[in-house]
Coordinates of C-alpha atoms in Angstrom, one line a residue:
Chain H
M226 CA 12.3 -27.5 56.8
T227 CA 10.0 -25.6 59.1
T228 CA 10.8 -25.8 62.7
P229 CA 8.0 -26.8 65.1
T230 CA 7.6 -25.8 68.7
A231 CA 7.9 -28.8 71.1
P232 CA 4.6 -30.4 71.8
D233 CA 3.3 -30.7 75.3
A234 CA 3.8 -34.4 75.2
M235 CA 7.6 -33.9 75.4
Y236 CA 7.4 -32.4 78.9
R237 CA 7.0 -34.3 82.1
N238 CA 4.4 -32.1 83.8
D239 CA 2.7 -34.6 86.0
E240 CA 3.4 -36.3 89.3
G241 CA 3.1 -40.1 89.2
L242 CA 4.9 -40.6 85.9
G243 CA 7.5 -42.9 87.5
I244 CA 11.1 -43.1 86.5
W245 CA 11.9 -41.3 83.3
E246 CA 12.0 -43.9 80.5
H247 CA 15.4 -42.5 79.3
R248 CA 17.0 -42.2 82.7
G249 CA 20.8 -42.3 82.2
K250 CA 20.5 -42.9 78.5
V251 CA 21.0 -39.3 77.4
A252 CA 24.2 -37.3 78.1
A253 CA 25.5 -33.8 77.8
V254 CA 29.1 -33.6 76.6
G255 CA 30.1 -30.3 75.1
V256 CA 29.8 -26.8 76.4
G257 CA 30.2 -23.5 74.4
H258 CA 29.8 -19.9 75.4
A259 CA 30.3 -16.7 73.4
P260 CA 31.8 -13.7 75.1
T261 CA 29.3 -11.5 76.9
S262 CA 28.6 -7.8 76.6
R263 CA 26.2 -5.4 78.2
R264 CA 24.6 -4.3 75.0
W265 CA 24.9 -4.8 71.3
D266 CA 27.5 -2.5 69.7
G267 CA 25.9 -2.7 66.2
R268 CA 28.6 -4.8 64.5
P269 CA 27.7 -7.9 62.5
E270 CA 30.2 -10.0 64.4
T271 CA 28.5 -9.3 67.7
C272 CA 24.8 -9.6 66.8
V273 CA 22.8 -12.3 68.5
G274 CA 23.1 -14.6 65.5
A275 CA 26.8 -14.3 65.3
I276 CA 27.4 -15.0 69.0
T277 CA 25.1 -18.0 68.8
I278 CA 27.2 -19.4 66.0
D279 CA 30.2 -18.8 68.1
A280 CA 28.7 -20.6 71.1
L281 CA 27.5 -23.5 69.0
R282 CA 30.9 -24.0 67.3
K283 CA 32.6 -24.0 70.7
A284 CA 30.2 -26.6 72.0
I285 CA 30.9 -28.8 69.0
D286 CA 34.7 -28.4 69.4
D287 CA 34.5 -29.0 73.1
A288 CA 32.7 -32.3 72.5
G289 CA 35.2 -33.3 69.9
V290 CA 32.5 -34.1 67.3
A291 CA 32.7 -33.5 63.6
P292 CA 30.0 -31.1 62.5
D293 CA 28.6 -33.6 60.0
Q294 CA 27.8 -36.0 62.8
I295 CA 25.3 -33.6 64.3
D296 CA 21.7 -34.4 63.4
G297 CA 19.7 -32.2 65.7
L298 CA 19.3 -28.6 66.8
V299 CA 17.0 -27.2 69.5
I300 CA 16.9 -23.5 70.1
V301 CA 14.9 -20.8 72.0
P302 CA 13.7 -18.5 69.3
V303 CA 13.0 -15.5 71.6
T304 CA 16.2 -13.7 72.4
T305 CA 15.1 -10.4 74.0
T306 CA 16.1 -9.3 77.4
G307 CA 13.2 -6.8 77.3
A308 CA 14.7 -4.8 74.5
F309 CA 12.8 -4.7 71.2
W310 CA 13.6 -3.2 67.8
E311 CA 11.5 0.0 67.8
A312 CA 8.9 0.2 65.0
G313 CA 10.1 2.4 62.2
K314 CA 13.8 2.3 63.3
P315 CA 15.9 1.8 60.1
L316 CA 17.1 -1.8 59.6
P317 CA 20.9 -2.4 60.0
M318 CA 21.5 -3.4 56.4
D319 CA 25.2 -3.9 56.8
V320 CA 24.5 -6.5 59.4
I321 CA 21.7 -8.1 57.4
Q322 CA 23.9 -8.3 54.3
S323 CA 26.7 -10.0 56.3
F324 CA 24.6 -13.2 56.7
N325 CA 22.4 -15.5 54.7
Q326 CA 19.1 -13.9 55.8
T327 CA 15.7 -15.6 56.1
D328 CA 12.5 -13.8 55.2
D329 CA 12.6 -11.9 58.5
P330 CA 15.2 -9.1 58.4
L331 CA 15.5 -9.1 62.2
D332 CA 16.3 -12.8 62.3
G333 CA 19.7 -13.0 63.9
I334 CA 19.4 -9.5 65.3
A335 CA 16.3 -9.4 67.5
K336 CA 15.2 -13.0 67.3
L337 CA 16.6 -16.3 66.1
S338 CA 15.3 -19.1 63.9
A339 CA 16.7 -22.6 63.4
E340 CA 16.6 -21.8 59.7
W341 CA 18.8 -18.7 60.1
L342 CA 21.4 -20.7 62.0
L343 CA 21.5 -23.6 59.5
A344 CA 21.8 -21.1 56.7
N345 CA 24.8 -19.6 58.3
M346 CA 26.5 -22.7 59.6
P347 CA 27.2 -24.6 56.4
E348 CA 29.2 -27.2 58.3
L349 CA 26.0 -28.6 59.8
T350 CA 25.2 -30.7 56.7
N351 CA 23.2 -33.5 58.4
V352 CA 20.8 -31.8 60.7
N353 CA 17.4 -33.3 60.1
F354 CA 15.7 -32.5 63.4
T355 CA 15.0 -29.0 64.6
M356 CA 12.7 -27.9 67.3
Y357 CA 11.9 -24.8 69.4
G358 CA 11.9 -25.0 73.2
P359 CA 10.2 -21.7 74.0
G360 CA 11.2 -19.4 76.9
C361 CA 14.6 -20.3 78.2
M362 CA 17.4 -22.8 78.2
S363 CA 15.7 -24.8 80.9
N364 CA 12.8 -25.5 78.5
A365 CA 15.1 -26.3 75.6
L366 CA 17.1 -28.7 77.7
N367 CA 14.0 -30.7 78.5
V368 CA 13.1 -30.9 74.9
T369 CA 16.6 -31.9 73.9
A370 CA 16.8 -34.6 76.5
Q371 CA 13.5 -36.1 75.5
A372 CA 14.3 -35.8 71.7
V373 CA 17.5 -37.7 72.1
G374 CA 15.9 -40.2 74.3
D375 CA 13.1 -40.7 71.9
G376 CA 15.5 -41.2 69.0
L377 CA 14.5 -38.0 67.1
A378 CA 18.2 -37.1 67.1
H379 CA 21.3 -38.8 68.3
T380 CA 23.8 -35.9 68.4
C381 CA 21.9 -32.7 69.2
L382 CA 22.9 -29.1 69.8
V383 CA 20.9 -26.9 72.1
V384 CA 21.4 -23.2 72.4
K385 CA 19.9 -20.1 74.1
S386 CA 21.0 -16.6 73.3
W387 CA 20.0 -13.1 74.5
H388 CA 20.2 -9.7 72.8
N389 CA 20.2 -6.4 74.5
F390 CA 20.0 -3.0 72.8
E391 CA 20.5 0.6 73.9
G392 CA 18.0 2.1 76.2
R393 CA 16.5 1.3 79.6
Y394 CA 14.9 -2.1 80.3
Y395 CA 11.2 -2.2 79.3
Q396 CA 10.9 1.6 79.2
G397 CA 9.9 2.0 75.6
G398 CA 7.0 0.9 73.5
A399 CA 3.6 0.9 75.2
N400 CA 5.1 1.8 78.5
A401 CA 6.1 5.2 77.1
G402 CA 2.6 5.9 75.6
N403 CA -0.5 7.6 77.0
A404 CA -2.9 4.6 76.7
L405 CA -3.0 0.8 76.8
P406 CA -5.3 -1.6 75.2
G407 CA -8.0 -2.9 77.6
T408 CA -6.6 -6.4 78.3
P409 CA -3.0 -5.5 79.2
A410 CA -4.3 -2.5 81.1
I411 CA -5.9 -4.8 83.7
T412 CA -2.5 -6.0 84.7
Q413 CA -0.1 -3.2 83.6
L414 CA -1.8 0.1 84.4
W415 CA -0.4 0.2 87.9
G416 CA 3.2 0.1 86.8
G417 CA 4.8 -2.8 88.7
P418 CA 8.3 -3.5 87.4
A419 CA 9.4 -7.0 86.4
S420 CA 10.5 -8.0 89.9
Y421 CA 7.3 -6.7 91.6
S422 CA 5.6 -10.1 91.8
T423 CA 8.6 -11.8 93.3
A424 CA 9.1 -8.9 95.7
L425 CA 5.6 -9.4 97.0
Q426 CA 6.1 -13.1 97.4
F427 CA 9.2 -12.4 99.4
A428 CA 7.4 -9.8 101.5
E429 CA 4.7 -12.3 102.4
Y430 CA 7.4 -14.9 103.1
C431 CA 9.2 -12.5 105.5
R432 CA 5.9 -11.7 107.3
K433 CA 4.9 -15.3 107.7
Y434 CA 8.3 -16.6 108.9
G435 CA 9.7 -13.6 110.6
K436 CA 12.6 -13.0 108.2
A437 CA 14.1 -9.8 106.7
H438 CA 15.6 -8.7 103.5
D439 CA 19.1 -8.3 105.0
M440 CA 19.2 -12.0 105.5
M441 CA 19.7 -12.3 101.8
A442 CA 23.1 -10.7 101.9
P443 CA 25.2 -14.0 102.4
F444 CA 23.4 -15.5 99.5
M445 CA 24.2 -12.5 97.3
E446 CA 27.8 -12.4 98.4
N447 CA 28.2 -16.1 97.8
S448 CA 26.6 -15.9 94.4
R449 CA 28.8 -13.0 93.2
R450 CA 31.8 -14.8 94.5
N451 CA 31.0 -17.9 92.5
G452 CA 30.2 -15.8 89.5
L453 CA 33.6 -14.1 89.6
R454 CA 35.0 -17.6 89.2
F455 CA 32.9 -18.2 86.1
P456 CA 35.2 -17.0 83.3
E457 CA 32.3 -17.2 80.8
G458 CA 30.2 -14.8 82.8
Y459 CA 29.5 -11.0 82.5
W460 CA 30.8 -9.9 85.9
A461 CA 34.0 -11.9 85.6
Q462 CA 34.7 -10.6 82.1
H463 CA 33.7 -6.9 82.5
R464 CA 33.2 -5.9 86.1
P465 CA 35.1 -8.1 88.5
E466 CA 33.6 -6.6 91.6
E467 CA 32.7 -8.4 94.8
L468 CA 29.3 -7.8 96.3
G469 CA 29.6 -7.5 100.0
P470 CA 26.7 -7.1 102.4
E471 CA 27.2 -3.3 102.7
D472 CA 27.1 -2.9 98.9
Y473 CA 24.0 -5.1 98.6
L474 CA 22.1 -3.5 101.4
A475 CA 22.9 0.1 100.4
S476 CA 21.6 -0.5 96.9
R477 CA 18.6 1.4 95.7
W478 CA 15.2 -0.1 95.6
I479 CA 13.5 -1.1 92.4
A480 CA 10.3 -2.6 93.9
K481 CA 10.8 -2.7 97.6
P482 CA 11.7 -5.3 99.0
A483 CA 13.6 -6.0 95.8
N484 CA 16.6 -3.8 95.2
L485 CA 18.9 -3.3 92.2
F486 CA 21.0 -6.4 92.9
D487 CA 18.0 -8.6 93.4
N488 CA 17.3 -7.8 89.7
D489 CA 19.7 -9.5 87.3
I490 CA 21.6 -7.4 84.8
P491 CA 20.4 -7.8 81.2
I492 CA 23.3 -8.7 78.9
M493 CA 24.1 -10.1 75.4
M494 CA 25.2 -13.8 75.7
S495 CA 24.9 -17.2 74.1
G496 CA 25.4 -20.6 75.7
A497 CA 25.2 -24.0 73.9
Y498 CA 25.5 -27.6 74.7
L499 CA 26.0 -30.8 72.8
F500 CA 23.8 -33.7 73.8
S501 CA 24.0 -37.3 72.6
T502 CA 23.0 -40.8 73.5
A503 CA 24.9 -42.2 76.5
E504 CA 26.4 -44.8 74.2
R505 CA 27.8 -42.4 71.6
A506 CA 28.9 -40.0 74.3
Q507 CA 31.5 -42.5 75.5
D508 CA 33.7 -41.8 72.4
M509 CA 33.6 -38.0 72.7
K510 CA 36.2 -35.7 74.1
Q511 CA 34.7 -34.8 77.4
K512 CA 33.3 -37.0 80.2
P513 CA 29.5 -37.5 79.6
V514 CA 27.1 -36.0 82.1
Y515 CA 24.0 -38.2 82.3
I516 CA 20.5 -36.9 82.4
L517 CA 18.5 -38.7 85.1
N518 CA 15.3 -36.8 84.6
H519 CA 13.6 -33.8 83.4
A520 CA 10.5 -32.3 84.9
S521 CA 8.2 -29.4 84.3
S522 CA 5.6 -27.2 86.0
N523 CA 2.8 -25.6 84.1
T524 CA 0.9 -24.3 87.1
R525 CA -0.6 -20.9 86.8
P526 CA -1.7 -18.6 89.6
R527 CA -5.4 -18.3 90.3
S528 CA -5.4 -14.5 89.7
L529 CA -2.9 -11.7 89.1
L530 CA 0.1 -12.9 91.2
P531 CA 1.0 -16.2 92.8
T532 CA 0.4 -16.2 96.5
L533 CA 2.9 -17.7 98.9
D534 CA 0.6 -20.7 99.4
E535 CA 0.5 -21.3 95.7
V536 CA 4.3 -20.9 95.4
E537 CA 5.0 -23.3 98.2
A538 CA 2.5 -25.9 96.9
D539 CA 4.0 -25.8 93.5
T540 CA 7.7 -25.9 94.4
A541 CA 7.0 -28.9 96.7
L542 CA 5.2 -30.6 93.8
T543 CA 8.1 -29.8 91.5
G544 CA 10.5 -31.3 94.0
R545 CA 8.5 -34.5 94.1
K546 CA 8.4 -34.7 90.3
I547 CA 12.1 -34.1 90.0
Y548 CA 13.0 -36.8 92.5
E549 CA 10.4 -39.3 91.3
G550 CA 11.5 -39.3 87.7
A551 CA 15.2 -39.5 88.6
G552 CA 14.7 -42.2 91.2
I553 CA 16.6 -40.2 93.8
T554 CA 15.9 -38.3 97.0
A555 CA 17.0 -35.0 98.3
D556 CA 19.9 -36.8 100.1
D557 CA 21.4 -37.7 96.7
L558 CA 21.9 -34.1 95.6
S559 CA 25.6 -33.1 95.8
F560 CA 24.6 -29.4 95.0
E561 CA 21.8 -27.4 93.6
N562 CA 21.7 -24.8 90.8
M563 CA 18.1 -23.7 90.9
Y564 CA 17.3 -20.4 89.3
D565 CA 18.0 -17.0 91.0
G566 CA 16.9 -14.3 88.6
F567 CA 15.3 -12.7 90.7
S568 CA 17.3 -13.6 93.7
L569 CA 14.4 -13.3 96.1
F570 CA 12.8 -16.5 94.9
H571 CA 15.8 -18.8 95.1
Q572 CA 14.8 -19.9 98.6
F573 CA 11.4 -21.0 97.3
H574 CA 13.2 -23.5 95.0
L575 CA 15.5 -24.7 97.8
E576 CA 12.6 -25.3 100.2
G577 CA 10.5 -27.0 97.6
L578 CA 13.4 -29.4 96.9
G579 CA 14.0 -29.9 100.7
Y580 CA 17.7 -29.3 99.9
R581 CA 19.8 -30.5 102.9
G582 CA 16.5 -31.1 104.7
I583 CA 15.4 -27.5 104.9
K584 CA 11.7 -26.8 105.3
F585 CA 9.5 -23.9 104.3
G586 CA 10.6 -20.8 106.1
E587 CA 14.1 -22.1 106.8
A588 CA 16.2 -21.1 103.7
L589 CA 17.2 -17.6 104.9
D590 CA 18.5 -19.1 108.1
F591 CA 20.3 -21.7 106.0
Y592 CA 22.0 -18.8 104.1
Q593 CA 23.6 -17.7 107.3
T594 CA 25.6 -21.0 107.4
D595 CA 28.4 -22.1 105.2
I596 CA 26.9 -22.2 101.7
S597 CA 30.2 -21.9 99.8
I598 CA 31.6 -24.2 97.2
E599 CA 34.2 -25.3 99.8
G600 CA 31.5 -26.4 102.4
P601 CA 29.2 -29.4 102.7
N602 CA 26.1 -27.5 101.5
P603 CA 27.0 -25.6 98.4
V604 CA 24.2 -23.2 97.3
S605 CA 24.2 -22.1 93.6
P606 CA 27.8 -22.9 92.9
S607 CA 27.3 -21.4 89.4
G608 CA 26.5 -18.0 91.0
G609 CA 23.5 -17.9 88.7
N610 CA 22.3 -14.7 87.2
V611 CA 23.4 -12.8 90.3
G612 CA 26.9 -13.9 89.7
S613 CA 27.1 -13.7 85.9
G614 CA 24.2 -11.7 84.5
R615 CA 20.9 -12.6 83.0
S616 CA 21.1 -15.8 81.0
R617 CA 19.2 -18.6 82.8
V618 CA 22.1 -20.7 81.4
W619 CA 24.9 -20.5 84.0
M620 CA 23.2 -23.0 86.3
H621 CA 23.1 -25.6 83.6
T622 CA 26.7 -25.1 82.5
D623 CA 27.8 -25.3 86.0
C624 CA 26.1 -28.6 86.6
I625 CA 27.8 -30.1 83.6
Q626 CA 31.2 -28.7 84.4
Q627 CA 31.0 -29.6 88.1
L628 CA 30.1 -33.2 87.2
Q629 CA 32.9 -33.3 84.6
G630 CA 35.3 -32.0 87.2
R631 CA 36.2 -29.0 85.1
A632 CA 34.5 -26.1 86.9
G633 CA 37.9 -24.7 87.6
A634 CA 38.1 -22.2 90.5
R635 CA 34.3 -22.8 91.0
Q636 CA 34.7 -26.6 91.5
V637 CA 32.9 -27.7 94.6
T638 CA 35.4 -29.2 97.1
G639 CA 33.2 -29.8 100.2
V640 CA 31.2 -32.5 98.5
K641 CA 31.9 -35.1 95.9
P642 CA 30.1 -33.9 92.7
E643 CA 27.8 -36.8 91.8
V644 CA 24.3 -35.5 91.2
G645 CA 23.1 -31.9 90.6
V646 CA 19.8 -30.2 89.7
S647 CA 19.2 -27.0 87.8
G648 CA 16.2 -25.2 86.3
G649 CA 13.6 -22.6 86.6
P650 CA 12.7 -19.8 86.0
M651 CA 9.9 -18.9 88.3
P652 CA 8.7 -20.9 91.3
L653 CA 5.4 -21.4 89.4
G654 CA 6.1 -22.8 86.0
G655 CA 9.5 -23.9 84.8
N656 CA 11.6 -26.7 83.6
Y657 CA 14.2 -28.7 85.5
T658 CA 17.0 -31.2 84.8
V659 CA 18.7 -33.7 87.0
W660 CA 22.3 -34.3 86.0
S661 CA 24.6 -37.1 87.1
A662 CA 28.2 -38.2 86.8
S663 CA 27.0 -41.8 86.5
P664 CA 24.2 -43.2 84.4
D665 CA 23.0 -45.4 87.3
Chain U
M24 CA -1.7 9.5 90.2
A25 CA -2.2 9.9 86.4
K26 CA -2.5 6.5 85.0
Q27 CA -2.3 5.8 81.3
G28 CA -5.6 5.8 79.4
V29 CA -7.4 2.7 78.5
E30 CA -8.6 1.6 75.1
P31 CA -11.1 -1.2 75.8
D32 CA -10.9 -4.2 73.5
E33 CA -13.5 -6.9 72.8
L34 CA -12.5 -9.1 75.8
T35 CA -12.5 -6.3 78.4
Q36 CA -15.2 -4.0 77.1
P37 CA -17.8 -5.1 79.8
F38 CA -15.2 -4.5 82.6
W39 CA -14.3 -1.0 81.4
D40 CA -17.9 0.0 80.6
A41 CA -19.0 -1.0 84.1
A42 CA -16.1 1.0 85.5
N43 CA -17.4 4.0 83.7
E44 CA -20.7 3.4 85.5
Q45 CA -18.8 3.1 88.8
R46 CA -19.6 -0.6 89.1
L47 CA -17.0 -3.4 89.5
V48 CA -17.7 -6.5 87.5
I49 CA -15.6 -9.6 87.3
Q50 CA -15.7 -12.3 84.5
Y51 CA -17.1 -15.6 85.6
C52 CA -17.9 -19.0 84.1
V53 CA -21.6 -19.7 83.7
D54 CA -20.9 -23.5 83.8
C55 CA -18.8 -23.7 87.0
D56 CA -19.8 -20.3 88.6
R57 CA -16.2 -19.5 89.2
L58 CA -14.8 -15.9 89.0
Q59 CA -11.6 -15.3 87.1
H60 CA -9.5 -12.2 86.8
P61 CA -7.7 -11.2 84.6
P62 CA -10.4 -12.1 82.1
S63 CA -9.8 -14.7 79.4
D64 CA -11.3 -16.1 76.3
S65 CA -12.2 -19.3 78.1
C66 CA -12.8 -20.7 81.5
R67 CA -9.5 -21.9 83.0
D68 CA -11.2 -24.7 84.9
C69 CA -13.7 -26.1 82.4
D70 CA -12.1 -28.5 80.0
D71 CA -14.6 -27.6 77.3
G72 CA -14.0 -23.9 77.7
G73 CA -17.2 -22.9 79.6
E74 CA -19.6 -20.1 78.7
L75 CA -18.4 -16.8 80.2
G76 CA -20.3 -13.8 81.6
W77 CA -19.8 -10.9 83.9
K78 CA -20.9 -10.6 87.5
Q79 CA -21.1 -7.5 89.6
V80 CA -19.3 -7.8 92.9
S81 CA -19.6 -6.0 96.2
G82 CA -16.5 -3.7 95.7
R83 CA -15.2 -4.7 99.2
G84 CA -11.9 -6.4 99.9
R85 CA -8.8 -6.6 102.0
I86 CA -5.2 -5.5 101.4
Y87 CA -3.4 -8.8 100.8
N88 CA 0.1 -7.6 100.2
Y89 CA 2.1 -4.6 98.8
G90 CA 5.4 -3.4 97.5
V91 CA 6.8 0.1 97.0
V92 CA 7.7 0.9 93.4
H93 CA 10.8 3.1 93.0
D94 CA 11.7 2.3 89.4
C95 CA 8.6 2.1 87.3
P96 CA 8.7 1.2 83.6
I97 CA 5.6 3.4 82.8
R98 CA 6.6 6.9 81.9
L99 CA 3.4 8.6 83.2
L100 CA 3.8 7.1 86.6
Q101 CA 7.5 7.9 87.1
E102 CA 7.0 11.4 88.5
D103 CA 5.0 9.9 91.3
Q104 CA 7.8 7.5 92.5
P105 CA 8.1 6.0 95.0
F106 CA 4.5 4.8 95.3
N107 CA 2.6 2.0 96.9
L108 CA 1.4 -0.8 94.8
A109 CA -0.9 -3.1 96.7
V110 CA -2.8 -6.3 95.9
I111 CA -6.4 -6.4 97.0
M112 CA -8.3 -9.6 97.5
L113 CA -12.1 -9.4 97.0
D114 CA -14.5 -10.3 99.8
D115 CA -16.7 -12.0 97.2
D116 CA -13.8 -14.4 96.4
P117 CA -10.4 -14.0 98.2
G118 CA -8.8 -15.8 95.3
I119 CA -9.4 -12.9 93.0
Q120 CA -6.9 -10.1 93.1
M121 CA -6.8 -6.5 91.9
Y122 CA -4.1 -3.9 92.0
S123 CA -4.3 -0.6 93.8
H124 CA -2.1 2.5 94.4
L125 CA -4.0 3.0 97.7
P126 CA -4.6 6.7 97.2
G127 CA -4.1 8.6 100.5
I128 CA -2.0 6.0 102.2
P129 CA 1.6 7.1 103.0
V130 CA 4.3 5.4 101.1
D131 CA 5.5 2.2 102.7
D132 CA 3.0 2.6 105.5
V133 CA 0.4 0.2 104.2
P134 CA -2.0 -1.6 106.7
V135 CA -1.8 -5.1 105.3
G136 CA -5.1 -6.9 106.1
A137 CA -7.1 -3.7 106.3
A138 CA -10.6 -3.5 104.8
V139 CA -10.9 -1.5 101.5
E140 CA -13.7 -0.5 99.1
V141 CA -13.5 0.3 95.4
I142 CA -13.6 3.8 94.1
F143 CA -13.2 4.9 90.5
E144 CA -10.6 7.4 89.2
P145 CA -10.2 8.9 85.8
S146 CA -7.2 7.8 83.7
A147 CA -5.4 9.9 81.1
N148 CA -8.1 9.6 78.5
G149 CA -11.0 9.8 80.9
Q150 CA -11.7 6.1 81.2
L151 CA -12.6 5.4 84.9
V152 CA -10.3 2.8 86.5
P153 CA -11.0 0.9 89.7
E154 CA -9.0 2.0 92.7
W155 CA -9.3 1.2 96.4
R156 CA -9.4 3.1 99.7
V157 CA -9.1 2.0 103.2
I158 CA -12.3 1.9 105.3
A159 CA -13.2 1.1 108.8
D160 CA -13.9 -2.5 109.5

């Protein structure tokens, strides 16, 4: 079985598509997370393949499903945080020989295929549908929801994992060399780090609306606070440190106005979910969380970087698509878990959604109000990547757990958890899911 | 600032050749007459791909936005940290952007909106690279 990449037809990219045809008929039930770590320690049991198996088995167990009932698997094949296996570096044969390897010796170490997973999870005897949702979990979730709705699978696992090796983020390879090929040179020769584009959008936002970087501090403090209540997350597991305004504002710049904490910390992690039809989900161990819609943006900027005008136009369009397909309005959202890695664009997502009625230019003022999980306007109750490290997964796990009523110390208490939205990554381009405690 | 050298490839050869002649050219679609940068194998706006060519532009623009890089992933630039990294929008088409280190402008003292003109600076292997300097309006 060769795993295909999801075709464009599986995504809901356009406005005007109406209510999603499978609204309320697909449900998430099980959640599984492997322990996090800062970097791979080189052992077979902690390689990206191994932690993925761990997360998948936990999701299966959490849902209370026998492995032979599972017929689908959707994964994100790219697992890098920006760390790559250097050309010429000896292969870790002890790790490779610990698993049933595919033709690619770095499968399960620096990337992941569905074939590798199935070869190393013999209990999955009935998987006949596999598919890649490229990029991140947000993408794979859209694919999984559509696949289950379309009947391509009835009980489907979806997983996203990240590997991180020794060495500094993006500092090796071509960046350490003396020359670049002509095409990447046009965009990379000037040396902007990963957060540079977002930093510029934020700078333009501040100039246009008269805001300042220090207005981000309450959001950052709130996100870390929520992250420390996320036992599956990196900061909760390894560095249970609050992030007060003084710490945040004293942090060193990376690409001013983006500082160190505005950049999420790369980690090793794996998160998995079990999706099923709403009908089958009734008999599983956890309360079903129903998918009301999935929506995507494939907008590209006109030139090198998105302008603020382009960002605002596209986040507003994304908001309309999200609501249209789900048959809801902004007033129906109990909470939001839009993406935050980088932190300086979370406000674009909020304003595009019109969350709690806020308009363009108002989100940083909104951050100065009560945005806690105890209040009426919870912002990023997951804590996102700020709160738990780079994964692009926490926001989805939190939506499921909030609506199941098992978010623990993170459970929202100022609102009744009925409908949540999550997704990202960037304000231009991305994939979004609307989750509900009820199928209606 | 000593930028990495450039090894032109098939797609970008005209851009880099023109830079060595101290001319700024931008890829455009012959069918829809629209500039696009970075260059691509096909026109992003024409459904059938569109025939592509290169058009010399005036070399004038405005500083649209900037950030200050303190932690650069490129080794050769790290000794110059922190440095300005600005985005220029071309007068010929303000939708087209180019990067600049704005040589001569103090760090974090960038006049957003100021007029600029293109200059060409040698990179590590001698390939000339477009840069931008502030000029009087």
